[in-house]
């Protein structure tokens, strides 16, 4: 009910009451049969006013219930706003990639997967385009906590994912050259492509891998003991596996 409607009802009630007062002042003439008809009409008006008052009270109750419901909704809305602000101010530096498990509340990753999971993965191979470059997925906070402390040392979550980012940079640089037409390569990239082919073998067919030389070529990261320790951490999180042969260690993406 709007404000204007309430004013109309109030005015209507006041007019009715004024009429009743005037008639009551003339009740002395009620003995007149003709005037008795007027009094009966007044009685009907009083009953009508009483009905209007009942409707008005019911409307007030409905409006109070609606106001209470709106206040509850406002409280829920404010909670959502606070949650949104918290997510905005505390978003992780690195988000899991598409299809990557968030591992909320899960335990540490095991070195081996159940047979049914392996079978399902074998039955549903990834469909990739010919020139698609696969990248290593970032480490989640739960996975980082699953790494043994002796293996982590002083490395932080952000430092570990910074290395993942550099590895992806090296993979992108390498496989852009691999997928590039040989006619468009210059002498430097032709030499790199020749090295890439020499590092391949029958076990690397259809997989993405990198070697230490790729890290040196495409990033500013040092290949030292710290880098080797981080590779062990990534292997623990099942991001890569080692493939040795011909005096070269190949790091293959899972």
Protein backbone atom coordinates (compact mmCIF):
# COMPACT_ATOMS: atom_id res chain seq x y z
CA UNK A 1 0.00 0.00 0.00
CA UNK A 2 1.41 3.39 -1.02
CA UNK A 3 1.57 6.59 1.03
CA UNK A 4 -1.17 8.18 -1.07
CA UNK A 5 -3.52 5.25 -0.50
CA UNK A 6 -2.99 5.51 3.28
CA UNK A 7 -3.85 9.22 3.16
CA UNK A 8 -7.04 8.48 1.21
CA UNK A 9 -8.13 5.88 3.75
CA UNK A 10 -7.40 8.24 6.64
CA UNK A 11 -9.42 11.02 5.03
CA UNK A 12 -12.26 8.62 4.34
CA UNK A 13 -12.34 7.47 7.97
CA UNK A 14 -12.27 11.06 9.28
CA UNK A 15 -15.19 12.00 7.05
CA UNK A 16 -17.18 9.02 8.25
CA UNK A 17 -16.51 9.84 11.90
CA UNK A 18 -17.52 13.47 11.40
CA UNK A 19 -20.81 12.35 9.86
CA UNK A 20 -21.47 10.02 12.79
CA UNK A 21 -20.83 12.79 15.28
CA UNK A 22 -23.24 15.12 13.56
CA UNK A 23 -25.95 12.49 13.45
CA UNK A 24 -25.48 11.58 17.12
CA UNK A 25 -25.95 15.22 18.05
CA UNK A 26 -29.34 14.98 16.40
CA UNK A 27 -30.32 11.69 18.04
CA UNK A 28 -33.23 13.41 19.71
CA UNK A 29 -35.07 13.27 16.45
CA UNK A 30 -34.61 9.50 16.27
CA UNK A 31 -38.20 9.06 17.37
CA UNK A 32 -39.20 10.26 13.99
CA UNK A 33 -39.73 7.23 11.72
CA UNK A 34 -38.15 8.97 8.76
CA UNK A 35 -35.11 9.91 10.77
CA UNK A 36 -34.76 6.32 12.05
CA UNK A 37 -33.90 5.30 8.50
CA UNK A 38 -30.99 7.71 8.64
CA UNK A 39 -29.77 6.15 11.89
CA UNK A 40 -29.90 2.68 10.36
CA UNK A 41 -27.82 3.96 7.45
CA UNK A 42 -25.33 5.31 9.97
CA UNK A 43 -25.17 1.89 11.61
CA UNK A 44 -24.38 0.30 8.26
CA UNK A 45 -21.65 2.88 7.71
CA UNK A 46 -20.12 2.06 11.09
CA UNK A 47 -20.01 -1.63 10.16
CA UNK A 48 -18.40 -0.74 6.83
CA UNK A 49 -15.78 1.40 8.61
CA UNK A 50 -15.08 -1.47 10.99
CA UNK A 51 -14.47 -3.73 8.00
CA UNK A 52 -12.11 -1.18 6.48
CA UNK A 53 -10.20 -1.01 9.75
CA UNK A 54 -9.78 -4.78 9.73
CA UNK A 55 -8.41 -4.68 6.21
CA UNK A 56 -6.11 -1.85 7.18
CA UNK A 57 -4.73 -3.81 10.14
CA UNK A 58 -4.14 -6.87 7.96
CA UNK A 59 -2.31 -4.72 5.42
CA UNK A 60 -0.10 -3.29 8.16
CA UNK A 61 0.76 -6.82 9.32
CA UNK A 62 1.68 -7.85 5.74
CA UNK A 63 3.86 -4.77 5.34
CA UNK A 64 5.66 -5.54 8.60
CA UNK A 65 6.32 -9.12 7.45
CA UNK A 66 7.60 -7.83 4.12
CA UNK A 67 9.88 -5.34 5.85
CA UNK A 68 11.28 -8.10 8.07
CA UNK A 69 11.94 -10.29 5.02
CA UNK A 70 13.67 -7.43 3.22
CA UNK A 71 15.92 -6.82 6.23
CA UNK A 72 16.90 -10.51 6.23
CA UNK A 73 17.72 -10.30 2.53
CA UNK A 74 19.78 -7.19 3.19
CA UNK A 75 21.76 -9.12 5.82
CA UNK A 76 22.44 -11.97 3.36
CA UNK A 77 23.45 -9.45 0.73
CA UNK A 78 25.90 -7.78 3.09
CA UNK A 79 27.44 -11.18 3.89
CA UNK A 80 27.88 -11.86 0.16
CA UNK A 81 29.48 -8.45 -0.28
CA UNK A 82 31.93 -9.15 2.55
CA UNK A 83 32.75 -12.58 1.07
CA UNK A 84 33.33 -10.99 -2.32
CA UNK A 85 35.65 -8.37 -0.85
CA UNK A 86 37.56 -11.07 1.02
CA UNK A 87 37.99 -13.09 -2.19
CA UNK A 88 39.09 -9.98 -4.04
CA UNK A 89 41.66 -9.04 -1.40
CA UNK A 90 42.96 -12.59 -0.82
CA UNK A 91 43.01 -14.19 -4.25
CA UNK A 92 45.96 -16.59 -4.74
CA UNK A 93 48.89 -15.55 -6.86
CA UNK A 94 48.49 -18.59 -9.10
CA UNK A 95 45.17 -20.15 -9.97
CA UNK A 96 44.79 -23.84 -10.93
CA UNK A 97 44.52 -24.43 -14.64
CA UNK A 98 41.43 -25.71 -16.44
CA UNK A 99 40.63 -29.25 -15.36
CA UNK A 100 43.13 -29.14 -12.50
CA UNK A 101 41.93 -30.54 -9.19
CA UNK A 102 41.56 -27.94 -6.47
CA UNK A 103 42.16 -30.62 -3.81
CA UNK A 104 40.10 -28.85 -1.16
CA UNK A 105 40.47 -30.76 2.04
CA UNK A 106 42.28 -33.56 0.28
CA UNK A 107 45.37 -35.34 1.48
CA UNK A 108 48.82 -35.30 -0.11
CA UNK A 109 49.22 -36.61 -3.58
CA UNK A 110 50.36 -40.18 -3.78
CA UNK A 111 53.10 -41.31 -6.06
CA UNK A 112 50.77 -43.79 -7.76
CA UNK A 113 47.14 -43.46 -8.81
CA UNK A 114 44.41 -46.09 -8.39
CA UNK A 115 44.04 -48.51 -11.24
CA UNK A 116 40.52 -47.30 -12.10
CA UNK A 117 41.73 -43.70 -12.39
CA UNK A 118 44.60 -44.74 -14.64
CA UNK A 119 42.22 -46.77 -16.79
CA UNK A 120 39.82 -43.83 -17.11
CA UNK A 121 42.66 -41.55 -18.15
CA UNK A 122 43.82 -44.05 -20.75
CA UNK A 123 40.31 -44.35 -22.15
CA UNK A 124 39.90 -40.58 -22.44
CA UNK A 125 43.11 -39.14 -23.93
CA UNK A 126 43.39 -35.40 -24.25
CA UNK A 127 42.39 -33.96 -27.58
CA UNK A 128 44.94 -31.39 -28.61
CA UNK A 129 45.50 -29.52 -31.82
CA UNK A 130 48.63 -30.08 -33.81
CA UNK A 131 50.23 -26.80 -32.73
CA UNK A 132 48.95 -26.83 -29.17
CA UNK A 133 51.65 -26.15 -26.58
CA UNK A 134 50.98 -27.84 -23.28
CA UNK A 135 52.05 -26.04 -20.12
CA UNK A 136 52.71 -27.24 -16.60
CA UNK A 137 49.85 -26.53 -14.21
CA UNK A 138 50.60 -24.39 -11.18
CA UNK A 139 50.96 -25.97 -7.77
CA UNK A 140 47.98 -25.54 -5.45
CA UNK A 141 48.41 -24.53 -1.83
CA UNK A 142 47.24 -27.98 -0.68
CA UNK A 143 49.83 -29.68 -2.90
CA UNK A 144 52.54 -27.37 -1.57
CA UNK A 145 51.67 -28.34 2.00
CA UNK A 146 51.94 -32.02 1.04
CA UNK A 147 55.61 -31.64 0.09
CA UNK A 148 57.91 -32.89 2.88
CA UNK A 149 59.73 -30.12 4.72
CA UNK A 150 63.16 -31.61 4.02
CA UNK A 151 62.38 -31.35 0.32
CA UNK A 152 60.99 -27.81 0.45
CA UNK A 153 63.77 -26.28 2.50
CA UNK A 154 63.21 -22.53 2.49
CA UNK A 155 61.28 -22.41 -0.76
CA UNK A 156 57.92 -20.66 -0.57
CA UNK A 157 54.70 -21.31 -2.44
CA UNK A 158 55.20 -18.26 -4.68
CA UNK A 159 58.83 -19.14 -5.42
CA UNK A 160 57.86 -22.64 -6.50
CA UNK A 161 55.16 -21.36 -8.85
CA UNK A 162 57.56 -18.74 -10.20
CA UNK A 163 59.74 -21.64 -11.36
CA UNK A 164 56.68 -23.30 -12.92
CA UNK A 165 56.05 -20.05 -14.78
CA UNK A 166 59.63 -20.04 -16.12
CA UNK A 167 59.35 -23.68 -17.18
CA UNK A 168 56.19 -22.81 -19.13
CA UNK A 169 58.09 -19.94 -20.73
CA UNK A 170 60.80 -22.35 -21.83
CA UNK A 171 58.24 -24.83 -23.18
CA UNK A 172 56.48 -22.10 -25.13
CA UNK A 173 59.73 -20.85 -26.62
CA UNK A 174 60.84 -24.35 -27.57
CA UNK A 175 57.65 -25.63 -29.14
CA UNK A 176 56.93 -22.43 -31.02
CA UNK A 177 60.10 -23.18 -32.93
CA UNK A 178 59.18 -26.85 -33.30
CA UNK A 179 55.78 -25.96 -34.77
CA UNK A 180 57.14 -23.18 -36.95
CA UNK A 181 57.64 -23.71 -40.64
CA UNK A 182 61.27 -24.50 -41.46
CA UNK A 183 61.23 -21.88 -44.21
CA UNK A 184 60.66 -19.10 -41.68
CA UNK A 185 63.53 -20.06 -39.36
CA UNK A 186 66.80 -18.15 -39.24
CA UNK A 187 70.19 -19.68 -38.61
CA UNK A 188 69.93 -19.46 -34.80
CA UNK A 189 66.50 -21.05 -34.60
CA UNK A 190 67.52 -23.72 -37.15
CA UNK A 191 70.35 -24.75 -34.82
CA UNK A 192 67.93 -24.87 -31.90
CA UNK A 193 65.49 -27.00 -33.91
CA UNK A 194 68.31 -29.40 -34.78
CA UNK A 195 69.15 -29.74 -31.10
CA UNK A 196 65.51 -30.37 -30.22
CA UNK A 197 65.34 -33.20 -32.76
CA UNK A 198 68.57 -34.75 -31.50
CA UNK A 199 67.19 -34.81 -27.96
CA UNK A 200 64.07 -36.69 -29.03
CA UNK A 201 63.74 -40.47 -29.01
CA UNK A 202 60.98 -43.04 -29.33
CA UNK A 203 59.94 -42.47 -25.70
CA UNK A 204 59.35 -38.73 -26.19
CA UNK A 205 56.98 -39.14 -29.13
CA UNK A 206 53.72 -37.30 -28.45
CA UNK A 207 54.82 -35.78 -25.13
CA UNK A 208 56.12 -32.38 -24.09
CA UNK A 209 59.48 -32.20 -22.37
CA UNK A 210 62.34 -29.85 -21.67
CA UNK A 211 66.00 -30.13 -20.78
CA UNK A 212 68.30 -27.89 -18.79
CA UNK A 213 69.56 -26.29 -22.00
CA UNK A 214 66.01 -25.08 -22.74
CA UNK A 215 65.85 -23.34 -19.37
CA UNK A 216 69.14 -21.58 -20.07
CA UNK A 217 68.06 -20.64 -23.58
CA UNK A 218 64.61 -19.18 -22.92
CA UNK A 219 64.74 -17.93 -19.30
CA UNK A 220 67.01 -16.03 -16.94
CA UNK A 221 66.77 -18.76 -14.32
CA UNK A 222 69.92 -20.41 -13.05
CA UNK A 223 70.28 -24.17 -13.42
CA UNK A 224 71.87 -24.98 -10.06
CA UNK A 225 71.29 -27.12 -6.97
CA UNK A 226 68.22 -25.05 -6.05
CA UNK A 227 66.71 -25.70 -9.47
CA UNK A 228 67.33 -29.44 -9.10
CA UNK A 229 65.66 -29.37 -5.66
CA UNK A 230 62.62 -27.63 -7.13
CA UNK A 231 62.43 -30.22 -9.91
CA UNK A 232 62.26 -32.89 -7.19
CA UNK A 233 59.37 -31.01 -5.61
CA UNK A 234 57.56 -30.84 -8.95
CA UNK A 235 58.13 -34.55 -9.45
CA UNK A 236 56.68 -35.17 -5.98
CA UNK A 237 53.56 -33.19 -7.04
CA UNK A 238 53.36 -35.31 -10.21
CA UNK A 239 53.99 -32.44 -12.58
CA UNK A 240 56.86 -34.14 -14.39
CA UNK A 241 58.97 -37.28 -14.60
CA UNK A 242 62.57 -37.83 -15.63
CA UNK A 243 63.56 -39.65 -18.78
CA UNK A 244 67.30 -40.34 -19.12
CA UNK A 245 69.21 -41.52 -22.12
CA UNK A 246 72.15 -40.53 -24.27
CA UNK A 247 73.67 -38.50 -21.47
CA UNK A 248 70.63 -36.19 -21.37
CA UNK A 249 67.99 -35.86 -18.68
CA UNK A 250 64.60 -35.05 -20.17
CA UNK A 251 61.86 -33.67 -17.93
CA UNK A 252 58.55 -34.90 -19.31
CA UNK A 253 55.27 -33.27 -18.35
CA UNK A 254 52.68 -35.58 -16.78
